[in-house]
Coordinates of C-alpha atoms and ligand atoms in Angstrom, one line a residue:
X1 CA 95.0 111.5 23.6
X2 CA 91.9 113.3 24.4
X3 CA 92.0 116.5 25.9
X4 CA 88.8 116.6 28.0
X5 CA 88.6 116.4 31.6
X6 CA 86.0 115.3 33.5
X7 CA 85.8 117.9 36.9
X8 CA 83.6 117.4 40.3
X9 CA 82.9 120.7 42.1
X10 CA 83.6 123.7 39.5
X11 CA 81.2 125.4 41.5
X12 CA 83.0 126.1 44.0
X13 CA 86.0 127.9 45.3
X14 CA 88.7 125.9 44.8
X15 CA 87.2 124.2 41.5
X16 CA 86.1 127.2 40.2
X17 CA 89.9 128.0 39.9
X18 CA 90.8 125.4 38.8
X19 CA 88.6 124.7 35.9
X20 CA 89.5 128.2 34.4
X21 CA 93.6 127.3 34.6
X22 CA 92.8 124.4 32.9
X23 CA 90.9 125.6 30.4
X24 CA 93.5 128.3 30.0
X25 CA 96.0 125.6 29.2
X26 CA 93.9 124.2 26.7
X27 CA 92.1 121.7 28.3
X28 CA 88.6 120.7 27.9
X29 CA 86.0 121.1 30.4
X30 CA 83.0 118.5 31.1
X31 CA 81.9 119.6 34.6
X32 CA 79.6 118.7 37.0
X33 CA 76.7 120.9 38.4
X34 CA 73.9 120.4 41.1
X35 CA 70.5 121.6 40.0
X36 CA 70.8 124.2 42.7
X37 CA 73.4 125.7 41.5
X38 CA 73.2 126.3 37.9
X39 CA 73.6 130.1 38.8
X40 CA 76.9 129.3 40.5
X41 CA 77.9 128.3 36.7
X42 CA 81.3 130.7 35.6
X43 CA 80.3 132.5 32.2
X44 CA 82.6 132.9 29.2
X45 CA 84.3 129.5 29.3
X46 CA 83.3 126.6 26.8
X47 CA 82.6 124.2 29.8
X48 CA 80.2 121.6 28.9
X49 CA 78.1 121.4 31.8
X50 CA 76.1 117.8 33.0
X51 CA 73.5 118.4 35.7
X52 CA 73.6 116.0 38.8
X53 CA 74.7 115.0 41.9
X54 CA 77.6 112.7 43.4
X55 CA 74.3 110.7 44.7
X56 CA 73.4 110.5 41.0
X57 CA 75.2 107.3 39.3
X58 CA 73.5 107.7 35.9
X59 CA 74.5 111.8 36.1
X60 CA 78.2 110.3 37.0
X61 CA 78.0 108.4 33.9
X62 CA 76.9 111.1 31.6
X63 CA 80.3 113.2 33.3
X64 CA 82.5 110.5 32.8
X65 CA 81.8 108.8 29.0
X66 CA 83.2 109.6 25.8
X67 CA 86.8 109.1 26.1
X68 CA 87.7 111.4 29.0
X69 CA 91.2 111.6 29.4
X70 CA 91.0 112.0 33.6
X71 CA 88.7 112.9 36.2
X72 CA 89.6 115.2 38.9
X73 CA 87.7 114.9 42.0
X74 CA 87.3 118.1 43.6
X75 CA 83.8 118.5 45.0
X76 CA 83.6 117.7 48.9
X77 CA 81.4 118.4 51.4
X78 CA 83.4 120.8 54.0
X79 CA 80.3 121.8 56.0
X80 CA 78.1 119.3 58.1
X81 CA 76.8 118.4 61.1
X82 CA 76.7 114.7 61.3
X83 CA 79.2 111.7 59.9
X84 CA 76.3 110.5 57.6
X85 CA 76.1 114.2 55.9
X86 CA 80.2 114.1 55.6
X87 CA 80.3 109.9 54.8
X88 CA 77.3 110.6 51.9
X89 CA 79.2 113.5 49.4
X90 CA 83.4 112.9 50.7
X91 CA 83.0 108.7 51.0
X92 CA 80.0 107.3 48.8
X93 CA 80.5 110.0 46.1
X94 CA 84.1 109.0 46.0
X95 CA 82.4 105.3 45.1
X96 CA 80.3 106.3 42.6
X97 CA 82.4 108.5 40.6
X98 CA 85.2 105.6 40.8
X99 CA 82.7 102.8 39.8
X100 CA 81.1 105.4 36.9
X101 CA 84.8 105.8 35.5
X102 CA 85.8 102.0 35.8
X103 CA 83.0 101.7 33.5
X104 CA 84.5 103.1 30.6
X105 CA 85.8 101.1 27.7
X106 CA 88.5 103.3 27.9
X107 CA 89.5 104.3 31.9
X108 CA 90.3 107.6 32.7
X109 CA 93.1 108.6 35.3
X110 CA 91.5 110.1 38.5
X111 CA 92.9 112.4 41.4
X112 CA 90.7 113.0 44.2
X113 CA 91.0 116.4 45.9
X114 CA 91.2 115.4 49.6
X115 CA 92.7 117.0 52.5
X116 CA 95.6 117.3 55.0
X117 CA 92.9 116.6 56.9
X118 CA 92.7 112.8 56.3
X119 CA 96.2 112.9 58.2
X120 CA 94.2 112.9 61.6
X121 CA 90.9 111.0 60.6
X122 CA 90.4 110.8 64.4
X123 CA 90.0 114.3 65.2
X124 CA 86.9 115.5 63.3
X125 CA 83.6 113.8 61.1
X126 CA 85.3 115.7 58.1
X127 CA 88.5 114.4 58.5
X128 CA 87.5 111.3 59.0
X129 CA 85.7 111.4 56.0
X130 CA 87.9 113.0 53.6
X131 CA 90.1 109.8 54.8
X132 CA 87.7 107.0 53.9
X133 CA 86.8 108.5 50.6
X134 CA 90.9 108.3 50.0
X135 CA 90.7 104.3 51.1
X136 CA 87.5 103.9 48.9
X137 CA 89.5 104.8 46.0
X138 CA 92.5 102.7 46.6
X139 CA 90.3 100.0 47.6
X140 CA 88.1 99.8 44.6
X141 CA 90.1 101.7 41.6
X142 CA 91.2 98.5 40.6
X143 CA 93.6 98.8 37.2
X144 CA 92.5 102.8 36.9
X145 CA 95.7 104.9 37.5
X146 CA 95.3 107.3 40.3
X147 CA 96.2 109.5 43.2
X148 CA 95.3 111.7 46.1
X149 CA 96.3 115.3 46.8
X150 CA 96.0 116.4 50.4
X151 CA 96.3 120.2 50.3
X152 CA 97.1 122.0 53.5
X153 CA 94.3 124.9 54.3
X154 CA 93.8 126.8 51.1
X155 CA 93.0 130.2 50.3
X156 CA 92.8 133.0 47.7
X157 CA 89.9 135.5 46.0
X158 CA 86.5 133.8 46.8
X159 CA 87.5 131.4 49.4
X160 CA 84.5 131.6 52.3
X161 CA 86.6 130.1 55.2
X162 CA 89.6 131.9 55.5
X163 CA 89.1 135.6 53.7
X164 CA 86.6 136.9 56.3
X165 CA 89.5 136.1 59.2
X166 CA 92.1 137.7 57.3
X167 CA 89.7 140.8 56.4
X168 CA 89.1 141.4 60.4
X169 CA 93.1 140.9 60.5
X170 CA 93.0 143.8 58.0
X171 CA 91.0 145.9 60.0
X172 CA 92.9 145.3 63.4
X173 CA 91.2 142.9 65.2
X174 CA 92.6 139.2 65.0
X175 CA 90.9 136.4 66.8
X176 CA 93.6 133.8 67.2
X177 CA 91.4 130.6 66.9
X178 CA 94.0 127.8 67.6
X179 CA 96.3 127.2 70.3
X180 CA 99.0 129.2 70.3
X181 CA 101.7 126.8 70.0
X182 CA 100.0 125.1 66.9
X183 CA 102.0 124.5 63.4
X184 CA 100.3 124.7 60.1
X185 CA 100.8 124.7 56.3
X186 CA 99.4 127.2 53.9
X187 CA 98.5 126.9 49.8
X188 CA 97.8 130.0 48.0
X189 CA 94.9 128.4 45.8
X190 CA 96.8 128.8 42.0
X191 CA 99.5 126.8 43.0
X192 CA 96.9 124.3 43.9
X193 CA 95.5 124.4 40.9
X194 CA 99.3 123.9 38.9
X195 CA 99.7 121.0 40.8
X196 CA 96.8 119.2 39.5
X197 CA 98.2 120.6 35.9
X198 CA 101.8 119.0 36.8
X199 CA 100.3 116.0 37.8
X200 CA 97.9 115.6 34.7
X201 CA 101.0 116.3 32.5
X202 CA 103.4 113.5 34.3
X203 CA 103.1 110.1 33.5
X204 CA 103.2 109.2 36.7
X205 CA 101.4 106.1 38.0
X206 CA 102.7 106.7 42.0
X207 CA 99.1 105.6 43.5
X208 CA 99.3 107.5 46.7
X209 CA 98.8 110.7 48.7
X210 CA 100.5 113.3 48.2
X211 CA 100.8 116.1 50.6
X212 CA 101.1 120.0 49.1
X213 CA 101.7 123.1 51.1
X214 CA 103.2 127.3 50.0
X215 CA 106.5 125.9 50.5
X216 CA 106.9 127.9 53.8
X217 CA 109.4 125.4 55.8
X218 CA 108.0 124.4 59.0
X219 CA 104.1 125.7 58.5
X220 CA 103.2 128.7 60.2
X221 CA 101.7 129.9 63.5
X222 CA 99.3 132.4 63.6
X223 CA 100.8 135.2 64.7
X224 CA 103.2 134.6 61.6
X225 CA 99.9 135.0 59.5
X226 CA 98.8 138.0 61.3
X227 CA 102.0 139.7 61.6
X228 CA 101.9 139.4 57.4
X229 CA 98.5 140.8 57.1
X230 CA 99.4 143.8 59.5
X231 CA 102.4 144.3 57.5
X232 CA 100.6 144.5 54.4
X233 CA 98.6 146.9 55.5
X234 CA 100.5 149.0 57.6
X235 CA 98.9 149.2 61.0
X236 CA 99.0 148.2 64.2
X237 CA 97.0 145.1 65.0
X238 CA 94.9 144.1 68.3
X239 CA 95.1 140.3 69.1
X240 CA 92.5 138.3 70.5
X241 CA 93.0 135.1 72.0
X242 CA 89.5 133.1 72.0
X243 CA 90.2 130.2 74.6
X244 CA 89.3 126.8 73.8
X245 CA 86.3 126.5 76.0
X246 CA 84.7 129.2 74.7
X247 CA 85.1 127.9 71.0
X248 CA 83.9 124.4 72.3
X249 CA 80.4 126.0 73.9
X250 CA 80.1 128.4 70.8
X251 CA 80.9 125.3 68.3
X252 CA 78.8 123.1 70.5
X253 CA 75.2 125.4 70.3
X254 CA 75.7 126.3 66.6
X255 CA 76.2 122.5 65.9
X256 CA 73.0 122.0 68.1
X257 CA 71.2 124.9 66.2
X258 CA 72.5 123.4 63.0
X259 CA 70.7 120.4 63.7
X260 CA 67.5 122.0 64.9
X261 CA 67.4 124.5 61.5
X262 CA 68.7 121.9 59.4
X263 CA 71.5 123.7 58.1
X264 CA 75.6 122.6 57.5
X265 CA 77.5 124.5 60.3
X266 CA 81.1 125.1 59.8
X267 CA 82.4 125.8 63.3
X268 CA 81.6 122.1 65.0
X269 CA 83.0 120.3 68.0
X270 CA 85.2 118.7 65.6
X271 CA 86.6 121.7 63.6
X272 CA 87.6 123.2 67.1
X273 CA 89.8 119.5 67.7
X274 CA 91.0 120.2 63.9
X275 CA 91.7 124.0 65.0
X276 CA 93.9 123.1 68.1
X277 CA 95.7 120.5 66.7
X278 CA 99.7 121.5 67.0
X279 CA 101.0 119.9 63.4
X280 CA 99.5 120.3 60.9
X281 CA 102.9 121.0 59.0
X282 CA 103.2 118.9 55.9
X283 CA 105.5 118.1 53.1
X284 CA 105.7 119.0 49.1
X285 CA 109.0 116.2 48.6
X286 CA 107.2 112.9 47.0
X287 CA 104.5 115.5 44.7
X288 CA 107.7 117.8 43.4
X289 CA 109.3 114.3 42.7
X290 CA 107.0 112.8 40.9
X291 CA 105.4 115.7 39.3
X292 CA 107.6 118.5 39.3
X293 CA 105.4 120.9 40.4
X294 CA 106.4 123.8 42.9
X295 CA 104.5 125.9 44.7
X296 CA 105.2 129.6 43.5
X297 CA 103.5 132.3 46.2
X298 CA 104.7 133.3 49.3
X299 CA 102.1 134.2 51.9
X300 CA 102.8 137.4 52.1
X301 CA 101.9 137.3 47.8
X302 CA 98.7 135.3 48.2
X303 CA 97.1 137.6 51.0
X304 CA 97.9 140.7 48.9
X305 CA 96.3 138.9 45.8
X306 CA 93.3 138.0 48.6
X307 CA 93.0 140.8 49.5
X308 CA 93.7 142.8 46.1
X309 CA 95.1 144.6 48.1
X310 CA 96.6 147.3 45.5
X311 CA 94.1 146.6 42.5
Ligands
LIG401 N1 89.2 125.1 51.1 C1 90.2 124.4 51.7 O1 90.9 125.0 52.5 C2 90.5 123.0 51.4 C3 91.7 122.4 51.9 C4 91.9 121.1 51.7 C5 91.1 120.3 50.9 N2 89.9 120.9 50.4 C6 89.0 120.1 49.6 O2 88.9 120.7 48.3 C7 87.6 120.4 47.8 C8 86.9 121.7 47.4 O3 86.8 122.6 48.5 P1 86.2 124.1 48.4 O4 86.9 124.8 49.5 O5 86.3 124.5 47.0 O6 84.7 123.9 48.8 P2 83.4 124.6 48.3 O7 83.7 126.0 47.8 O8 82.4 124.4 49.3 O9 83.0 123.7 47.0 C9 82.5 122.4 47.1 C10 82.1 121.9 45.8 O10 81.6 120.6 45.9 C11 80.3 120.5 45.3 N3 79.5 119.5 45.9 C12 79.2 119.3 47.3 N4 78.3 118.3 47.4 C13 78.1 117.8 46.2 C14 77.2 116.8 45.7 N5 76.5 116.0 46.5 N6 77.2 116.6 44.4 C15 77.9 117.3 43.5 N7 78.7 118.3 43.9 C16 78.8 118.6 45.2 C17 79.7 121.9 45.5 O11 78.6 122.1 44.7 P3 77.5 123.2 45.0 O12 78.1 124.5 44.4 O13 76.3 122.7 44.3 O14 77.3 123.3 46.5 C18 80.9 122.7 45.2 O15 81.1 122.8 43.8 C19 86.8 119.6 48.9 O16 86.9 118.3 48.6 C20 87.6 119.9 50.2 O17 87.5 118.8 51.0 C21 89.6 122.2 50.7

């Protein structure tokens, strides 16, 4: 069996994890990176590196030959302010990739990185999205074995999203950004990563979604985050309650600036429906079933490793 996989997205925060555990394990690593961000390349690994794009077939092609025993799918467009920037990486790329590795004389297995997102494709471009790039695959995959992982938000050392929050936590002011009576999961990025190692070590052919979360029964709110941050570090903590409107008129001008200075905004009228929508509570049963993977850090672990807190 060969021992290479093929990996989207190394670049970036969560692939950029997970390429390193995987090499760790002994694994071999043909990833993908843009032009634009050779720079972003992490040193001192034997990667083999392919430049390209998702837009690229012939690039997809070069990442995908030669016996590769799976591909795993992590590169996604989280950023955006229209459903045609979203649809081109998290729906066509999806296409390409799958058509470049039904291709091969030999097909590889493939798990696409999506989202808990996907759950709700209604409330956001993104979600919506990340959702038709799961139904492209299990549309078009054909005979290729595969599956889906839908992580809950993720977060650990070099995350963009979540890590400036929980720093202004840390320094005792925390804007709560969602509705108060909101549920939602949590995934310390390493167990994310184990999970795609438990699911390249099963032999299972379960083509489906599976959801993944910390373990934490019934999500968290987030006063439950804040009150963990506060504990960690030892002080009193002033809360902030940004109401909705004022999140829909910020969202609304720096999606309409976005568009005007062609940048990809992160705060949209869509990631404020995402942010006050009450469950987004999800479920580790059918992936620990089939894979045997469980998640391993607590919340309270994964900020303090966040935050090296104590390094
Ligand atoms: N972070 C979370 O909380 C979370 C939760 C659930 C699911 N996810 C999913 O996990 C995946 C990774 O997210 P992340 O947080 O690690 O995001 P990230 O740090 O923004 O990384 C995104 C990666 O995708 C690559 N990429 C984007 N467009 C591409 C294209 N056209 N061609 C080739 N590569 C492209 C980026 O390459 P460059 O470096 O060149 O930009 C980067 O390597 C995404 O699919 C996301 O939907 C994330």
């Amino acid at each position: 069996m060969s021992r290479t996989i093929a990996l989207t997205g190394a670049t970036g925060f969560i692939g950029g994890v997970l390429a390193r555990r995987l090499e760790t394990i002994g694994w071999q690593i043909r990833a993908l990176v843009r032009p634009a961000s050779l720079g972003a390349r992490y040193a001192g690994t034997a990667t083999q590196w392919i430049e390209g794009d998702l837009e690229d077939l012939d690039s997809l092609r070069r990442l995908v030959n030669n016996d590769v025993y799976a591909v795993v799918h992590c590169a996604g467009a989280v950023r955006g302010a229209s459903q045609a920037q979203f649809d081109g990486v998290n729906v066509d790329g999806v296409a390409r990739l799958v058509q470049a590795a039904r291709e091969q004389h030999q097909m590889p297995r493939f798990l696409l990185i999506s989202s808990l997102a996907a759950r709700e494709p209604h409330l956001s471009p993104y979600a919506a999205s990340k959702r038709q790039g799961e139904d492209t695959l299990a549309t078009t995959a054909g005979d290729m074995n595969w599956a889906v992982l839908r992580p809950s938000a993720v977060y650990g050392p070099g995350d963009k999203e979540l890590l400036p929050l929980f720093r202004w936590i840390g320094r005792g002011i925390a804007p709560i950004l969602g509705s108060r009576s909101a549920r939602f999961s949590l995934l310390y990025v390493e167990d994310l990563a184990e999970s795609v190692v438990h699911w390249l070590n099963s032999d299972t052919n379960e083509r489906r979604a599976f959801e993944l979360h910390d373990g934490h029964p019934d999500g968290y709110a987030w006063h439950d985050v804040v009150d963990t941050v506060a504990q960690l570090y030892d002080r009193h903590v002033f809360r902030i309650q940004v109401p909705v409107v004022i999140l829909r008129l910020l969202a609304g001008l720096n999606l309409g600036a976005a568009q005007i200075f062609g940048y990809a905004p992160m705060l949209t009228p869509g990631k404020v429906r995402e942010l006050n929508h009450s469950n987004w509570v999800c479920d580790n049963d059918a992936l620990t079933r089939e894979t045997g993977w469980a998640p391993r850090v607590s919340l309270a672990e994964g900020l303090q490793r966040t935050l090296r807190l104590g390094d």
